[in-house]
Short mmCIF file of C-alpha atoms in Angstrom, two decimals:
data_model
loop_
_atom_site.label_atom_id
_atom_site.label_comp_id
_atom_site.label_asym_id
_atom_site.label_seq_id
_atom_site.Cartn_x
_atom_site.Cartn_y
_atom_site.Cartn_z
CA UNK A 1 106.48 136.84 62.94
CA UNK A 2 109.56 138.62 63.22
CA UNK A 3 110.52 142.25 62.58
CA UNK A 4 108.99 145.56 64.36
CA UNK A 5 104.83 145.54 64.19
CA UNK A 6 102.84 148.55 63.70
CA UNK A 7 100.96 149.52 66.48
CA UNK A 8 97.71 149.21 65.35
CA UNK A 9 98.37 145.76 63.61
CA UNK A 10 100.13 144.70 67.10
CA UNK A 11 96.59 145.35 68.81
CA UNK A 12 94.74 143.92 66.70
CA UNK A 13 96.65 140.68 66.93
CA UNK A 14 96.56 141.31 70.48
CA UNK A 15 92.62 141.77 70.75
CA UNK A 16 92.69 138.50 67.96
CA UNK A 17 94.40 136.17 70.18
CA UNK A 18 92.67 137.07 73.44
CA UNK A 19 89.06 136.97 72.13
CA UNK A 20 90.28 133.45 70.81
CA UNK A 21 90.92 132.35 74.20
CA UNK A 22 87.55 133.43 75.25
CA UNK A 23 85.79 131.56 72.44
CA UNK A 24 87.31 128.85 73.80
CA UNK A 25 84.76 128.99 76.85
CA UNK A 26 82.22 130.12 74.50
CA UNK A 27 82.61 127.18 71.98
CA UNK A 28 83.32 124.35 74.31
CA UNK A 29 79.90 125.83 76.68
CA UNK A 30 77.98 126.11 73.47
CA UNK A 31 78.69 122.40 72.12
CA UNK A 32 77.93 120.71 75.75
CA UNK A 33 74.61 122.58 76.76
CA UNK A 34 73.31 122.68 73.12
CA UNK A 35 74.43 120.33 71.17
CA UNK A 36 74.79 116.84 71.80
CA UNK A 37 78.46 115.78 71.28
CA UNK A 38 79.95 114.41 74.42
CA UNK A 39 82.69 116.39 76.56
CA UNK A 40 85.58 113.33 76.13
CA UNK A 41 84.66 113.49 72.20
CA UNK A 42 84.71 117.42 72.04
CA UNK A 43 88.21 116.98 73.91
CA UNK A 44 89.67 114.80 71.26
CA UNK A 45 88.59 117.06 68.27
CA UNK A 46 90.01 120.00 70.01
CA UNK A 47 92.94 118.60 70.86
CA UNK A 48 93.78 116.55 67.84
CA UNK A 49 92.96 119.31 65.57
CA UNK A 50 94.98 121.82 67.81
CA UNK A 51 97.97 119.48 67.31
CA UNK A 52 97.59 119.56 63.42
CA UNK A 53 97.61 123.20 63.34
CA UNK A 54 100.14 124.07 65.58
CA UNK A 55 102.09 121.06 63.92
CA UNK A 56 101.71 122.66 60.31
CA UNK A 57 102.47 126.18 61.96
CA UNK A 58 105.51 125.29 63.38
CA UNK A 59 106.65 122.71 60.87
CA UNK A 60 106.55 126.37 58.28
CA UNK A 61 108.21 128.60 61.10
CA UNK A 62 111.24 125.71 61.46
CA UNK A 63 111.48 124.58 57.58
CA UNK A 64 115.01 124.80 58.16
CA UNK A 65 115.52 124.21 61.52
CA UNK A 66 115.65 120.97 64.09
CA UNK A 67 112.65 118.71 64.06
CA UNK A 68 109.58 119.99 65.30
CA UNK A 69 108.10 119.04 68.91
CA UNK A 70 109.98 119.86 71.91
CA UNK A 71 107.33 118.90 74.26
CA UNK A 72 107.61 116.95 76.97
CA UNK A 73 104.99 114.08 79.07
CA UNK A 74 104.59 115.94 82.36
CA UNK A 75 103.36 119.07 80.05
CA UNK A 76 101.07 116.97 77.73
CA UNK A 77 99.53 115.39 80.92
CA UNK A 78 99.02 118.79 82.10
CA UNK A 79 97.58 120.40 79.18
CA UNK A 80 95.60 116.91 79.34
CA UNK A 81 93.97 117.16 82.39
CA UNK A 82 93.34 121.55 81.46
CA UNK A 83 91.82 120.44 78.34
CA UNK A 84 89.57 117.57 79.72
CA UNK A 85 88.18 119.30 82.93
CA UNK A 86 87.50 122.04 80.80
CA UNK A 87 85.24 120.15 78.97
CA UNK A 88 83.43 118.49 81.37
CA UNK A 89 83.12 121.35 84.27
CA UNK A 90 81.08 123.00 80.93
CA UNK A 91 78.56 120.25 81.14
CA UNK A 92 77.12 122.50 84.10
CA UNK A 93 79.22 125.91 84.36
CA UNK A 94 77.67 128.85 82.23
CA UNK A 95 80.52 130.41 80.03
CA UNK A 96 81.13 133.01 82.30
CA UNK A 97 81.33 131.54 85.59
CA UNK A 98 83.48 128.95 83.78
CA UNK A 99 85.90 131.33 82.54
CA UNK A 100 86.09 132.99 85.62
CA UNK A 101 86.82 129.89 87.91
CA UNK A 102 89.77 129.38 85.29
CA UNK A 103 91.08 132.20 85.38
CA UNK A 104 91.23 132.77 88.90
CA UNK A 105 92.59 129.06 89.05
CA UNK A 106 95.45 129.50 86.41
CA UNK A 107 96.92 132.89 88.36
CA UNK A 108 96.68 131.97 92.17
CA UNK A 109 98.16 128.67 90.60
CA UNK A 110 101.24 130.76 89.47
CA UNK A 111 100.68 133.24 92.39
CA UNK A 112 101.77 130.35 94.72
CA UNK A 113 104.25 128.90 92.86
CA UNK A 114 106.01 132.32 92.85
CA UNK A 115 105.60 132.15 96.57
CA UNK A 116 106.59 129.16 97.08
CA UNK A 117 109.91 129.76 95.23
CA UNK A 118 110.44 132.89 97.42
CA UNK A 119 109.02 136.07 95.88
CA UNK A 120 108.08 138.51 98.50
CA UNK A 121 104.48 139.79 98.11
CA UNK A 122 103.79 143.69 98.73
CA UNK A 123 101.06 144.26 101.54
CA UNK A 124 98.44 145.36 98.64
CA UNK A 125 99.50 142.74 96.35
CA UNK A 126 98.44 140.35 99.59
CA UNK A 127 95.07 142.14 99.73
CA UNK A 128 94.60 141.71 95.97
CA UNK A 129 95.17 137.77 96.56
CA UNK A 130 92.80 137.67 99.39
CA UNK A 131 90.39 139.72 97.38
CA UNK A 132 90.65 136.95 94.22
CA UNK A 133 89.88 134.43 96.35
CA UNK A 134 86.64 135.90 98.13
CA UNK A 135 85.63 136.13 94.39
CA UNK A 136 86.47 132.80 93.84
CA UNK A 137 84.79 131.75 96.76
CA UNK A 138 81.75 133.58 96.33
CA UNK A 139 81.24 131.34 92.79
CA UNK A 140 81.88 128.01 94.91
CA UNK A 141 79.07 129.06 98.06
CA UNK A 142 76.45 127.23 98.14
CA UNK A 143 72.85 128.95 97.10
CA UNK A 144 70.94 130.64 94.64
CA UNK A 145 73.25 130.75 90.83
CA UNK A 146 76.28 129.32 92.79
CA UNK A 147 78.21 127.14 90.51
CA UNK A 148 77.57 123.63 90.65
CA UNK A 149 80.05 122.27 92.95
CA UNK A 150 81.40 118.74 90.83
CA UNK A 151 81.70 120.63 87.75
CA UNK A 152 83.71 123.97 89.49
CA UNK A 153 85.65 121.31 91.15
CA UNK A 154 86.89 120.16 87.68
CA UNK A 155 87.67 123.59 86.56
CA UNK A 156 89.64 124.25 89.53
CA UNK A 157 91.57 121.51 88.56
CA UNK A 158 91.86 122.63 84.93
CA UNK A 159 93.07 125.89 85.64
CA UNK A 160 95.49 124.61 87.97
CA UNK A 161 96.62 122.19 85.37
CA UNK A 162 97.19 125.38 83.06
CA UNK A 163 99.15 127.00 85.28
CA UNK A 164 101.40 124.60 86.44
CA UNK A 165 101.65 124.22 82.30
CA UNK A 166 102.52 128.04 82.07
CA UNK A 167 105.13 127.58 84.40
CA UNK A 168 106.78 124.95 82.93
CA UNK A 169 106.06 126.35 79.74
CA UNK A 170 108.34 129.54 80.85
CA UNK A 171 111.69 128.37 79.97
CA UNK A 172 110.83 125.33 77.62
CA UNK A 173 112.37 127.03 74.54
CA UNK A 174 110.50 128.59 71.33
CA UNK A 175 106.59 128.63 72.86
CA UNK A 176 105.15 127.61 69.54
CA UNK A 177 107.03 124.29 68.47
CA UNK A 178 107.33 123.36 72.41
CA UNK A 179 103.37 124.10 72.32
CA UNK A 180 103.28 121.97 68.96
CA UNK A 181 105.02 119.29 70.75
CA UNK A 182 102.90 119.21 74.16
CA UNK A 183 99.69 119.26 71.62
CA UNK A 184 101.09 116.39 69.28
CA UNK A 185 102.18 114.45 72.69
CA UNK A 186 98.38 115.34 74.58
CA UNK A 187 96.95 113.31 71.79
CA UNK A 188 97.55 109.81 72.70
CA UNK A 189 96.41 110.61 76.26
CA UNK A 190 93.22 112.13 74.84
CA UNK A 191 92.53 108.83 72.59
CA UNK A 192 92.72 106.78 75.74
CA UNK A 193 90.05 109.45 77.28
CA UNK A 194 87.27 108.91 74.27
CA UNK A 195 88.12 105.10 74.22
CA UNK A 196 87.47 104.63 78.23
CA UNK A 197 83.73 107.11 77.63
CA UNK A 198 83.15 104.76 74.11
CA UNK A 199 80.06 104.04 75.66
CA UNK A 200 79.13 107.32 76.05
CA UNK A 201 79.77 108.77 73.26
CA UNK A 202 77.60 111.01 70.84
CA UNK A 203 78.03 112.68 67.57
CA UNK A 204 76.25 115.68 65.88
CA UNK A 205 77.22 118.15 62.73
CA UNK A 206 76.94 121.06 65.18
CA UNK A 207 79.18 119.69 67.95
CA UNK A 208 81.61 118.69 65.68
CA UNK A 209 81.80 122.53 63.90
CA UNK A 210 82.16 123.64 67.45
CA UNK A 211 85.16 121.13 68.47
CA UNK A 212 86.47 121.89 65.45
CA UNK A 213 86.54 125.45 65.49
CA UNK A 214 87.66 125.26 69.00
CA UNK A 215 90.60 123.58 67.99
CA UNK A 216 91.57 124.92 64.95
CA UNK A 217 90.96 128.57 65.46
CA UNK A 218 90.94 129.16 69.53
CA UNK A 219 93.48 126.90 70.30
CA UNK A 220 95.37 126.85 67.41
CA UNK A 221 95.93 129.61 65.68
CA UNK A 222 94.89 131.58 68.85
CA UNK A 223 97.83 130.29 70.48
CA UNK A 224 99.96 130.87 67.49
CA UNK A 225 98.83 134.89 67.13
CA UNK A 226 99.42 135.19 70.97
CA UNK A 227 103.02 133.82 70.90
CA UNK A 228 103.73 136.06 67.51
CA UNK A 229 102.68 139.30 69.88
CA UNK A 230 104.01 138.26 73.17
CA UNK A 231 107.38 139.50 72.49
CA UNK A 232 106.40 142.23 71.56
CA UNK A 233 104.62 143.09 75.01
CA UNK A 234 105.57 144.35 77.87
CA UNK A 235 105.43 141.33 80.38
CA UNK A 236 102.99 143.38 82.63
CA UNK A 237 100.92 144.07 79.60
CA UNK A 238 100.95 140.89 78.47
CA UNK A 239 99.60 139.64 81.97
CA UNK A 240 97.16 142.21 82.50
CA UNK A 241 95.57 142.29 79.18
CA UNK A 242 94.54 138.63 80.11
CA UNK A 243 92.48 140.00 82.66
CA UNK A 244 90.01 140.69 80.01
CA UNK A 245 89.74 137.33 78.51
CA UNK A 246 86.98 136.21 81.85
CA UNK A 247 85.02 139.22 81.06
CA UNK A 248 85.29 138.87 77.14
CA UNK A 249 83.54 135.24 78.01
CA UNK A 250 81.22 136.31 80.01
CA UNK A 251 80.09 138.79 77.43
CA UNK A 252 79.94 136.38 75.27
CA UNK A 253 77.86 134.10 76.82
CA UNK A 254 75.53 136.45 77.70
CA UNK A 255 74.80 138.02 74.00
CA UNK A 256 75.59 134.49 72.28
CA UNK A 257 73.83 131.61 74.68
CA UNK A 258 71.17 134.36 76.56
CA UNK A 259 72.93 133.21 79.95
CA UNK A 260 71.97 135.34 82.76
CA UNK A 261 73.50 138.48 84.34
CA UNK A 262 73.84 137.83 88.26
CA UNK A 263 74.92 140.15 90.81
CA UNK A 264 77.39 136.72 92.27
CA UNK A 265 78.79 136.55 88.94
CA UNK A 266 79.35 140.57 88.72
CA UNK A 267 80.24 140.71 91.98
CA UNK A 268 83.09 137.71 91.39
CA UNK A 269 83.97 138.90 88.40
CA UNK A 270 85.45 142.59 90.20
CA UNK A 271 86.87 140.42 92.96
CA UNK A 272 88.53 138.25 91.13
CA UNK A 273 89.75 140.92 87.96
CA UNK A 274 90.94 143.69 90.33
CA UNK A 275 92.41 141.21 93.36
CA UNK A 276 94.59 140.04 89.94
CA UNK A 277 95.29 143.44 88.66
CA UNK A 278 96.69 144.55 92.12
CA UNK A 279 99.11 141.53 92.41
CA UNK A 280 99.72 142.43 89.06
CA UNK A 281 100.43 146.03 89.81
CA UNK A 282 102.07 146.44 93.21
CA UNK A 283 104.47 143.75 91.81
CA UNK A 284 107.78 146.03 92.05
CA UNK A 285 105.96 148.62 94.82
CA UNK A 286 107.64 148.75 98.39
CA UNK A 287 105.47 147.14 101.76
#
């Protein structure tokens, strides 16, 4: 998209794309715990299917431009390793505990990266990483509805995987046919996953809607709204409105798949939201 948006069309893209990103958790959870298509197989739909999309998107956008797919290997094998720990850490993670893990994953991923290259941190925006982490933590400690400890392992590792794909993502060139590319370049990787779990692998109608749909619409043409409004937004917006997409899940998984309400998962879920929306905030305040 190009041009000026209306407002009201600009956040409705906006609330499009995000609640795309949370069906992602939805979908994925949803195919694992009640269907029975396998979590290498569900990786391979959603990732082959993403790459046609974004393939035929981008192929439109660039009709008369270079050839599509900029990606590059260390990307794919990052949005490799998101996309299959995803999958299986929602063998055993509700949606919303899931998505939360992520989340909190994907920013203190960037968080220390940012660090790490020098950025100062403001005292409060130190308190609001300490304060994401607690909430991380309190998903990980052992006891009553804590998060089974393999599969938040794997999402850990997914969400670090995304973020150290945002970052390189950042200066990579147009997001959608560099996102086209990474897809189209994942696939091969994925392949090798569903050949290596052939053994294990299982089929249904319902599954395969779910993969699908994950791929197509979530991934694909989530990504493709998200990166049609993103210039558009404020680069503060744009990082706080993701702070909804955790709770959008968990919402989701509580009207859609009758998962529970716990006070750990509310009580991670502020942690973890308002420790990121203080980083977020106090970015440009003084000590």
């Amino acid at each position: 998209m190009t041009g000026k948006l209306p407002a009201m069309r600009l956040a409705l893209l906006t609330l499009l794309a995000l609640l795309a990103f949370a069906g992602n958790s939805l979908l994925c959870r949803a195919a694992l715990a009640h269907t029975t298509i396998d979590a290498a197989s569900f990786t391979t739909v959603r990732l082959v299917s993403g790459a046609l999309v974004l393939w035929l998107l981008a192929r439109v956008h660039f009709a008369k431009t270079a050839a599509v797919g900029q990606g590059n290997w260390l990307s794919a094998l990052a949005l490799f390793v998101y996309a299959a720990g995803f999958s299986f850490a929602y063998l055993q993670l509700n949606t919303g505990i899931g998505a939360l893990i992520l989340f909190a994953a994907v920013q203190v991923t960037m968080i220390g990266y940012g660090i790490w290259r020098g950025e100062r941190l403001a005292l409060w925006q130190w308190f609001g990483l300490g304060l994401a982490l607690v909430g991380l933590a309190l998903l990980l400690w052992p006891g009553e509805a804590a998060a089974a400890l393999p599969a938040a392992l794997l999402m850990l590792a997914a969400g670090m995987a995304w973020g150290v794909y945002s970052i390189r993502g950042k200066s990579a060139g147009h997001p959608l046919q560099v996102t086209a590319g990474n897809f189209l370049l994942a696939v091969p990787l994925t392949l090798l996953l569903s050949m290596l779990w052939l053994n294990h692998a299982q089929w249904d109608a319902m599954g395969l809607m779910y993969a699908l749909l994950s791929g197509i619409v979530t991934s694909g043409l989530g990504y493709a709204i998200w990166y049609s409004v993103l210039p558009k937004l404020a680069a503060s917006s744009a990082a706080t409105l993701q702070l909804t997409v955790p709770l959008f899940a968990a919402v989701a998984g509580i009207v859609f798949l009758s998962e529970p309400i716990t006070l750990r998962l509310l009580s991670a879920a502020v942690a973890i939201c308002v420790g990121i929306a203080l980083v977020l905030f106090c970015k440009h305040r003084p000590v």
